[in-house]
Amino acid sequence: MAVTTGTVARQRTLRRPLRPYGVAPTAILLLGAVYCLLPVSWVLIAATKSKAELFSTATFAPGTGLAANIADLAAYRGGVFWLWMLNTLIYAGGGALLSTAVSAVSGYTLAKYRFRGRNAIFNVLIGGILVPSVVLAIPQYVLFSSIGLAGSYWSVLLPQILHPYSIYLARVYAGAAIPDSLLEAGRIDGAGHWLLLRRVALPLMLPGMVTIFLFQFVAIWNNFLLPFIMLGDDHTFPLTVGLYTLLAAGSNQPALYNLIITGALVSLIPLIALFLTMQRYWRTDLSSGAVKS
């Protein structure tokens, strides 16, 4: 018995993975975290400083003017900042919802249906991932200008709906999360394509759809070039373009720098709230959606 126990212990020791690099991966991750969080912490602290404190105190010394900065930001040009916030919510929320719906249906179709040209379509999508969105901005403006939509909300919303990388993610996720046997069982029970999609596929794809929605929401929320090219009226600007106009005016009016920093801080709050709200949808049990009534 002792020999057997010793043999098992030696086998477990041999199977234990080695860590030749020691703490190096952890150190690299910590450096990456500092690199990402340092600018956010600076914005958080700088937003608390008054106009006199912003350039006269230490970089990470907190100030006393946060409430006044928020009040000035809310009152600037009759509250145009909140209009920019509403526009950004429309662009990011509407665009992410539409993109998630199109990506989920497209990915499910490419993963679970066999039809002529399926591989060609998928290869075109893979090629679309390699094309930077910056390259498409000017052709999209010319196209929307020719049909009279340049300068409207649709000129920013519509280009965000079809996103090749989101369709690719949906296809990979649908292929892994939806068993073919489950679909076959549904067909035997008389379920059609729409019922299978609504009752079987979409519940199983929910964690992947949440991921796609978050990726798209953050990408559209932070998008600058497309609305900068498409929009000319500042009442349709999102936050990125609106804050840029403040930054451009700040070279002649240094007092606006407090508003820019405070606006950047306020613009982070919806993203943080979204992540905290939707993280519960990332489940480990991917088959839970199949047993829901």
mmCIF file of C-alpha atoms in Angstrom:
data_model
loop_
_atom_site.group_PDB
_atom_site.id
_atom_site.type_symbol
_atom_site.label_atom_id
_atom_site.label_comp_id
_atom_site.label_asym_id
_atom_site.label_seq_id
_atom_site.Cartn_x
_atom_site.Cartn_y
_atom_site.Cartn_z
ATOM 1 C CA MET A 1 0.000 0.000 0.000
ATOM 2 C CA ALA A 2 2.863 2.371 0.867
ATOM 3 C CA VAL A 3 4.576 1.602 -2.411
ATOM 4 C CA THR A 4 1.385 2.317 -4.308
ATOM 5 C CA THR A 5 0.856 5.605 -2.486
ATOM 6 C CA GLY A 6 4.430 6.687 -3.175
ATOM 7 C CA THR A 7 4.092 5.811 -6.857
ATOM 8 C CA VAL A 8 0.896 7.860 -7.180
ATOM 9 C CA ALA A 9 2.570 10.806 -5.449
ATOM 10 C CA ARG A 10 5.554 10.626 -7.819
ATOM 11 C CA GLN A 11 3.214 10.478 -10.829
ATOM 12 C CA ARG A 12 1.353 13.570 -9.645
ATOM 13 C CA THR A 13 4.655 15.365 -9.177
ATOM 14 C CA LEU A 14 5.755 14.447 -12.687
ATOM 15 C CA ARG A 15 2.449 15.592 -14.153
ATOM 16 C CA ARG A 16 2.617 18.969 -12.430
ATOM 17 C CA PRO A 17 3.305 21.629 -15.096
ATOM 18 C CA LEU A 18 6.575 23.466 -14.785
ATOM 19 C CA ARG A 19 6.776 27.265 -14.657
ATOM 20 C CA PRO A 20 10.126 28.107 -16.203
ATOM 21 C CA TYR A 21 9.400 31.822 -16.335
ATOM 22 C CA GLY A 22 8.359 32.167 -12.703
ATOM 23 C CA VAL A 23 6.611 35.456 -11.957
ATOM 24 C CA ALA A 24 7.306 37.014 -15.361
ATOM 25 C CA PRO A 25 3.755 36.527 -16.744
ATOM 26 C CA THR A 26 2.232 38.022 -13.588
ATOM 27 C CA ALA A 27 4.628 40.969 -13.741
ATOM 28 C CA ILE A 28 3.750 41.618 -17.379
ATOM 29 C CA LEU A 29 0.028 41.519 -16.560
ATOM 30 C CA LEU A 30 0.547 43.950 -13.688
ATOM 31 C CA LEU A 31 2.455 46.332 -15.950
ATOM 32 C CA GLY A 32 -0.364 46.113 -18.497
ATOM 33 C CA ALA A 33 -2.918 46.861 -15.780
ATOM 34 C CA VAL A 34 -0.941 49.902 -14.624
ATOM 35 C CA TYR A 35 -0.590 51.077 -18.216
ATOM 36 C CA CYS A 36 -4.375 50.867 -18.719
ATOM 37 C CA LEU A 37 -5.480 52.221 -15.335
ATOM 38 C CA LEU A 38 -3.010 55.089 -14.987
ATOM 39 C CA PRO A 39 -4.738 57.393 -17.534
ATOM 40 C CA VAL A 40 -8.142 56.590 -16.002
ATOM 41 C CA SER A 41 -6.891 57.446 -12.525
ATOM 42 C CA TRP A 42 -5.416 60.707 -13.857
ATOM 43 C CA VAL A 43 -8.766 61.677 -15.413
ATOM 44 C CA LEU A 44 -10.554 60.816 -12.167
ATOM 45 C CA ILE A 45 -8.225 63.021 -10.129
ATOM 46 C CA ALA A 46 -7.923 65.857 -12.648
ATOM 47 C CA ALA A 47 -11.721 66.136 -12.878
ATOM 48 C CA THR A 48 -11.791 67.114 -9.191
ATOM 49 C CA LYS A 49 -9.568 70.154 -9.743
ATOM 50 C CA SER A 50 -10.781 73.684 -10.239
ATOM 51 C CA LYS A 51 -9.507 75.956 -12.994
ATOM 52 C CA ALA A 52 -6.851 77.363 -10.650
ATOM 53 C CA GLU A 53 -5.790 73.945 -9.363
ATOM 54 C CA LEU A 54 -5.531 72.136 -12.700
ATOM 55 C CA PHE A 55 -2.134 73.553 -13.685
ATOM 56 C CA SER A 56 -0.828 74.617 -10.272
ATOM 57 C CA THR A 57 -1.037 71.427 -8.172
ATOM 58 C CA ALA A 58 0.725 68.068 -8.368
ATOM 59 C CA THR A 59 -0.467 65.640 -11.043
ATOM 60 C CA PHE A 60 -2.107 63.136 -8.703
ATOM 61 C CA ALA A 61 -3.127 65.586 -5.989
ATOM 62 C CA PRO A 62 -6.938 65.683 -5.678
ATOM 63 C CA GLY A 63 -8.733 68.992 -5.980
ATOM 64 C CA THR A 64 -11.888 70.603 -4.639
ATOM 65 C CA GLY A 65 -13.789 71.556 -7.789
ATOM 66 C CA LEU A 66 -15.579 68.386 -8.949
ATOM 67 C CA ALA A 67 -19.092 69.639 -8.183
ATOM 68 C CA ALA A 68 -18.409 72.996 -9.846
ATOM 69 C CA ASN A 69 -16.936 71.280 -12.914
ATOM 70 C CA ILE A 70 -19.981 69.058 -13.319
ATOM 71 C CA ALA A 71 -22.286 72.073 -12.927
ATOM 72 C CA ASP A 72 -20.315 74.044 -15.526
ATOM 73 C CA LEU A 73 -20.352 71.076 -17.888
ATOM 74 C CA ALA A 74 -24.120 70.691 -17.522
ATOM 75 C CA ALA A 75 -24.659 74.404 -18.158
ATOM 76 C CA TYR A 76 -22.285 74.711 -21.123
ATOM 77 C CA ARG A 77 -24.225 75.961 -24.178
ATOM 78 C CA GLY A 78 -27.553 75.067 -22.631
ATOM 79 C CA GLY A 79 -26.592 71.501 -21.749
ATOM 80 C CA VAL A 80 -25.267 70.393 -25.134
ATOM 81 C CA PHE A 81 -23.087 67.795 -23.390
ATOM 82 C CA TRP A 82 -26.165 65.806 -22.360
ATOM 83 C CA LEU A 83 -27.395 65.935 -25.947
ATOM 84 C CA TRP A 84 -24.057 64.475 -27.043
ATOM 85 C CA MET A 85 -24.481 61.789 -24.375
ATOM 86 C CA LEU A 86 -27.973 60.962 -25.656
ATOM 87 C CA ASN A 87 -26.717 60.825 -29.241
ATOM 88 C CA THR A 88 -23.924 58.471 -28.196
ATOM 89 C CA LEU A 89 -26.392 56.187 -26.414
ATOM 90 C CA ILE A 90 -28.519 56.093 -29.567
ATOM 91 C CA TYR A 91 -25.554 55.346 -31.811
ATOM 92 C CA ALA A 92 -23.932 52.795 -29.493
ATOM 93 C CA GLY A 93 -27.072 51.155 -28.125
ATOM 94 C CA GLY A 94 -28.997 51.033 -31.391
ATOM 95 C CA GLY A 95 -25.988 50.062 -33.464
ATOM 96 C CA ALA A 96 -24.887 47.354 -31.027
ATOM 97 C CA LEU A 97 -28.387 45.854 -30.808
ATOM 98 C CA LEU A 98 -28.838 45.748 -34.573
ATOM 99 C CA SER A 99 -25.327 44.438 -35.121
ATOM 100 C CA THR A 100 -25.797 41.713 -32.499
ATOM 101 C CA ALA A 101 -29.086 40.595 -34.068
ATOM 102 C CA VAL A 102 -27.632 40.481 -37.593
ATOM 103 C CA SER A 103 -24.443 38.779 -36.404
ATOM 104 C CA ALA A 104 -26.297 36.132 -34.369
ATOM 105 C CA VAL A 105 -28.621 35.162 -37.219
ATOM 106 C CA SER A 106 -25.810 35.227 -39.782
ATOM 107 C CA GLY A 107 -23.410 33.257 -37.598
ATOM 108 C CA TYR A 108 -26.051 30.637 -36.772
ATOM 109 C CA THR A 109 -26.923 30.247 -40.460
ATOM 110 C CA LEU A 110 -23.288 29.885 -41.521
ATOM 111 C CA ALA A 111 -22.585 27.394 -38.733
ATOM 112 C CA LYS A 112 -25.631 25.112 -38.933
ATOM 113 C CA TYR A 113 -26.924 25.214 -42.512
ATOM 114 C CA ARG A 114 -25.326 23.747 -45.606
ATOM 115 C CA PHE A 115 -25.892 25.701 -48.815
ATOM 116 C CA ARG A 116 -24.016 26.581 -51.963
ATOM 117 C CA GLY A 117 -21.569 29.432 -51.516
ATOM 118 C CA ARG A 118 -21.412 29.158 -47.729
ATOM 119 C CA ASN A 119 -17.621 28.848 -47.618
ATOM 120 C CA ALA A 120 -17.220 31.673 -50.142
ATOM 121 C CA ILE A 121 -19.359 33.978 -47.993
ATOM 122 C CA PHE A 122 -17.375 33.052 -44.903
ATOM 123 C CA ASN A 123 -14.074 33.705 -46.695
ATOM 124 C CA VAL A 124 -15.309 37.120 -47.778
ATOM 125 C CA LEU A 125 -16.175 37.867 -44.137
ATOM 126 C CA ILE A 126 -12.705 36.810 -43.036
ATOM 127 C CA GLY A 127 -11.282 39.142 -45.669
ATOM 128 C CA GLY A 128 -13.504 41.928 -44.373
ATOM 129 C CA ILE A 129 -11.938 41.575 -40.922
ATOM 130 C CA LEU A 130 -8.574 42.481 -42.442
ATOM 131 C CA VAL A 131 -9.871 45.771 -43.919
ATOM 132 C CA PRO A 132 -9.413 48.682 -41.462
ATOM 133 C CA SER A 133 -12.530 50.746 -40.838
ATOM 134 C CA VAL A 134 -10.488 53.881 -41.554
ATOM 135 C CA VAL A 135 -10.174 52.798 -45.198
ATOM 136 C CA LEU A 136 -13.966 52.546 -45.547
ATOM 137 C CA ALA A 137 -14.852 55.887 -43.945
ATOM 138 C CA ILE A 138 -14.470 58.086 -47.044
ATOM 139 C CA PRO A 139 -16.245 55.657 -49.453
ATOM 140 C CA GLN A 140 -19.079 55.355 -46.942
ATOM 141 C CA TYR A 141 -19.384 59.138 -46.781
ATOM 142 C CA VAL A 142 -19.524 59.369 -50.573
ATOM 143 C CA LEU A 143 -22.195 56.652 -50.665
ATOM 144 C CA PHE A 144 -24.387 58.201 -47.970
ATOM 145 C CA SER A 145 -23.926 61.660 -49.447
ATOM 146 C CA SER A 146 -25.161 60.397 -52.832
ATOM 147 C CA ILE A 147 -28.391 59.090 -51.284
ATOM 148 C CA GLY A 148 -28.925 62.127 -49.070
ATOM 149 C CA LEU A 149 -28.242 60.508 -45.684
ATOM 150 C CA ALA A 150 -24.927 62.200 -44.863
ATOM 151 C CA GLY A 151 -25.290 64.292 -41.728
ATOM 152 C CA SER A 152 -28.167 62.202 -40.343
ATOM 153 C CA TYR A 153 -28.272 59.674 -37.539
ATOM 154 C CA TRP A 154 -28.537 56.881 -40.124
ATOM 155 C CA SER A 155 -25.143 57.754 -41.580
ATOM 156 C CA VAL A 156 -23.545 56.671 -38.295
ATOM 157 C CA LEU A 157 -25.938 53.844 -37.399
ATOM 158 C CA LEU A 158 -26.115 51.899 -40.658
ATOM 159 C CA PRO A 159 -22.362 51.301 -41.212
ATOM 160 C CA GLN A 160 -22.153 49.713 -37.754
ATOM 161 C CA ILE A 161 -24.776 47.017 -38.367
ATOM 162 C CA LEU A 162 -22.766 44.665 -40.584
ATOM 163 C CA HIS A 163 -19.593 43.819 -38.695
ATOM 164 C CA PRO A 164 -17.525 40.926 -40.117
ATOM 165 C CA TYR A 165 -15.691 40.115 -36.902
ATOM 166 C CA SER A 166 -18.949 39.886 -34.933
ATOM 167 C CA ILE A 167 -20.402 37.510 -37.533
ATOM 168 C CA TYR A 168 -17.234 35.433 -37.311
ATOM 169 C CA LEU A 169 -17.522 35.267 -33.512
ATOM 170 C CA ALA A 170 -21.197 34.304 -33.770
ATOM 171 C CA ARG A 171 -20.408 31.542 -36.266
ATOM 172 C CA VAL A 172 -17.673 30.069 -34.076
ATOM 173 C CA TYR A 173 -19.832 30.299 -30.967
ATOM 174 C CA ALA A 174 -22.898 28.797 -32.635
ATOM 175 C CA GLY A 175 -20.845 25.908 -33.987
ATOM 176 C CA ALA A 176 -19.555 25.097 -30.502
ATOM 177 C CA ALA A 177 -22.623 25.840 -28.354
ATOM 178 C CA ILE A 178 -25.494 24.390 -30.424
ATOM 179 C CA PRO A 179 -25.455 20.585 -30.799
ATOM 180 C CA ASP A 180 -26.682 19.283 -34.140
ATOM 181 C CA SER A 181 -28.578 16.555 -32.282
ATOM 182 C CA LEU A 182 -30.622 19.189 -30.471
ATOM 183 C CA LEU A 183 -31.630 20.807 -33.752
ATOM 184 C CA GLU A 184 -32.495 17.429 -35.239
ATOM 185 C CA ALA A 185 -34.655 16.615 -32.233
ATOM 186 C CA GLY A 186 -36.476 19.901 -32.706
ATOM 187 C CA ARG A 187 -37.083 19.182 -36.385
ATOM 188 C CA ILE A 188 -38.443 15.736 -35.522
ATOM 189 C CA ASP A 189 -40.874 17.401 -33.126
ATOM 190 C CA GLY A 190 -42.074 19.617 -35.965
ATOM 191 C CA ALA A 191 -40.215 22.845 -35.201
ATOM 192 C CA GLY A 192 -39.512 25.095 -38.173
ATOM 193 C CA HIS A 193 -36.477 27.260 -38.845
ATOM 194 C CA TRP A 194 -37.820 30.303 -37.020
ATOM 195 C CA LEU A 195 -38.900 28.312 -33.961
ATOM 196 C CA LEU A 196 -35.514 26.573 -33.755
ATOM 197 C CA LEU A 197 -33.757 29.909 -33.967
ATOM 198 C CA ARG A 198 -35.945 31.552 -31.331
ATOM 199 C CA ARG A 199 -36.348 28.696 -28.834
ATOM 200 C CA VAL A 200 -33.102 26.746 -29.232
ATOM 201 C CA ALA A 201 -30.333 28.681 -30.959
ATOM 202 C CA LEU A 202 -30.663 32.167 -29.475
ATOM 203 C CA PRO A 203 -30.921 31.041 -25.814
ATOM 204 C CA LEU A 204 -27.815 28.900 -26.240
ATOM 205 C CA MET A 205 -26.000 31.763 -27.966
ATOM 206 C CA LEU A 206 -26.889 34.333 -25.296
ATOM 207 C CA PRO A 207 -23.413 34.535 -23.653
ATOM 208 C CA GLY A 208 -21.825 34.954 -27.079
ATOM 209 C CA MET A 209 -24.412 37.565 -28.061
ATOM 210 C CA VAL A 210 -23.664 39.513 -24.878
ATOM 211 C CA THR A 211 -19.982 39.471 -25.769
ATOM 212 C CA ILE A 212 -20.712 40.719 -29.288
ATOM 213 C CA PHE A 213 -23.012 43.428 -27.918
ATOM 214 C CA LEU A 214 -20.368 44.655 -25.474
ATOM 215 C CA PHE A 215 -17.641 44.674 -28.106
ATOM 216 C CA GLN A 216 -19.825 46.614 -30.528
ATOM 217 C CA PHE A 217 -21.162 49.003 -27.890
ATOM 218 C CA VAL A 218 -17.672 49.955 -26.736
ATOM 219 C CA ALA A 219 -16.383 50.217 -30.317
ATOM 220 C CA ILE A 220 -19.238 52.522 -31.384
ATOM 221 C CA TRP A 221 -19.077 54.514 -28.144
ATOM 222 C CA ASN A 222 -15.386 55.236 -28.752
ATOM 223 C CA ASN A 223 -15.717 55.717 -32.515
ATOM 224 C CA PHE A 224 -14.461 59.092 -33.648
ATOM 225 C CA LEU A 225 -13.571 59.079 -37.341
ATOM 226 C CA LEU A 226 -16.892 57.948 -38.828
ATOM 227 C CA PRO A 227 -19.130 60.505 -37.035
ATOM 228 C CA PHE A 228 -16.454 63.170 -37.506
ATOM 229 C CA ILE A 229 -16.651 62.660 -41.278
ATOM 230 C CA MET A 230 -20.389 62.052 -41.546
ATOM 231 C CA LEU A 231 -21.828 64.722 -39.237
ATOM 232 C CA GLY A 232 -21.730 68.480 -39.601
ATOM 233 C CA ASP A 233 -24.287 69.664 -37.037
ATOM 234 C CA ASP A 234 -23.044 69.616 -33.463
ATOM 235 C CA HIS A 235 -26.554 68.696 -32.276
ATOM 236 C CA THR A 236 -25.999 65.246 -33.816
ATOM 237 C CA PHE A 237 -22.446 64.802 -32.498
ATOM 238 C CA PRO A 238 -21.543 61.902 -30.209
ATOM 239 C CA LEU A 239 -19.344 62.457 -27.177
ATOM 240 C CA THR A 240 -16.082 61.760 -28.985
ATOM 241 C CA VAL A 241 -16.645 64.448 -31.602
ATOM 242 C CA GLY A 242 -18.256 66.843 -29.145
ATOM 243 C CA LEU A 243 -15.331 66.640 -26.730
ATOM 244 C CA TYR A 244 -12.960 67.076 -29.668
ATOM 245 C CA THR A 245 -14.652 70.369 -30.544
ATOM 246 C CA LEU A 246 -14.177 71.456 -26.939
ATOM 247 C CA LEU A 247 -10.520 70.457 -27.119
ATOM 248 C CA ALA A 248 -10.060 72.445 -30.323
ATOM 249 C CA ALA A 249 -11.675 75.494 -28.719
ATOM 250 C CA GLY A 250 -9.589 75.001 -25.572
ATOM 251 C CA SER A 251 -6.456 76.278 -27.285
ATOM 252 C CA ASN A 252 -8.044 79.743 -27.226
ATOM 253 C CA GLN A 253 -10.073 79.237 -24.037
ATOM 254 C CA PRO A 254 -7.997 77.333 -21.448
ATOM 255 C CA ALA A 255 -10.956 77.382 -19.056
ATOM 256 C CA LEU A 256 -12.583 74.690 -21.217
ATOM 257 C CA TYR A 257 -9.958 72.102 -20.243
ATOM 258 C CA ASN A 258 -11.806 71.417 -17.006
ATOM 259 C CA LEU A 259 -14.966 70.726 -18.964
ATOM 260 C CA ILE A 260 -13.116 68.373 -21.335
ATOM 261 C CA ILE A 261 -11.620 66.327 -18.492
ATOM 262 C CA THR A 262 -14.892 66.222 -16.570
ATOM 263 C CA GLY A 263 -16.747 65.208 -19.729
ATOM 264 C CA ALA A 264 -14.239 62.405 -20.329
ATOM 265 C CA LEU A 265 -14.842 61.148 -16.789
ATOM 266 C CA VAL A 266 -18.627 61.263 -17.120
ATOM 267 C CA SER A 267 -18.425 59.443 -20.458
ATOM 268 C CA LEU A 268 -16.782 56.471 -18.715
ATOM 269 C CA ILE A 269 -19.677 55.917 -16.305
ATOM 270 C CA PRO A 270 -22.122 54.298 -18.792
ATOM 271 C CA LEU A 271 -19.433 51.869 -19.989
ATOM 272 C CA ILE A 272 -18.596 50.801 -16.436
ATOM 273 C CA ALA A 273 -22.281 50.439 -15.571
ATOM 274 C CA LEU A 274 -22.879 48.360 -18.705
ATOM 275 C CA PHE A 275 -20.076 45.928 -17.900
ATOM 276 C CA LEU A 276 -21.195 45.547 -14.290
ATOM 277 C CA THR A 277 -24.794 44.962 -15.380
ATOM 278 C CA MET A 278 -24.216 42.491 -18.208
ATOM 279 C CA GLN A 279 -21.385 40.405 -16.809
ATOM 280 C CA ARG A 280 -23.921 38.095 -15.116
ATOM 281 C CA TYR A 281 -24.934 36.810 -18.550
ATOM 282 C CA TRP A 282 -21.552 35.124 -18.997
ATOM 283 C CA ARG A 283 -22.550 31.672 -17.801
ATOM 284 C CA THR A 284 -20.414 28.591 -17.662
ATOM 285 C CA ASP A 285 -23.381 26.312 -18.306
ATOM 286 C CA LEU A 286 -23.966 26.983 -21.995
ATOM 287 C CA SER A 287 -26.785 24.441 -22.255
ATOM 288 C CA SER A 288 -28.972 26.208 -19.708
ATOM 289 C CA GLY A 289 -30.899 28.010 -22.427
ATOM 290 C CA ALA A 290 -32.107 24.732 -23.947
ATOM 291 C CA VAL A 291 -34.080 23.732 -20.884
ATOM 292 C CA LYS A 292 -35.846 27.047 -20.362
ATOM 293 C CA SER A 293 -39.540 27.120 -21.082
#
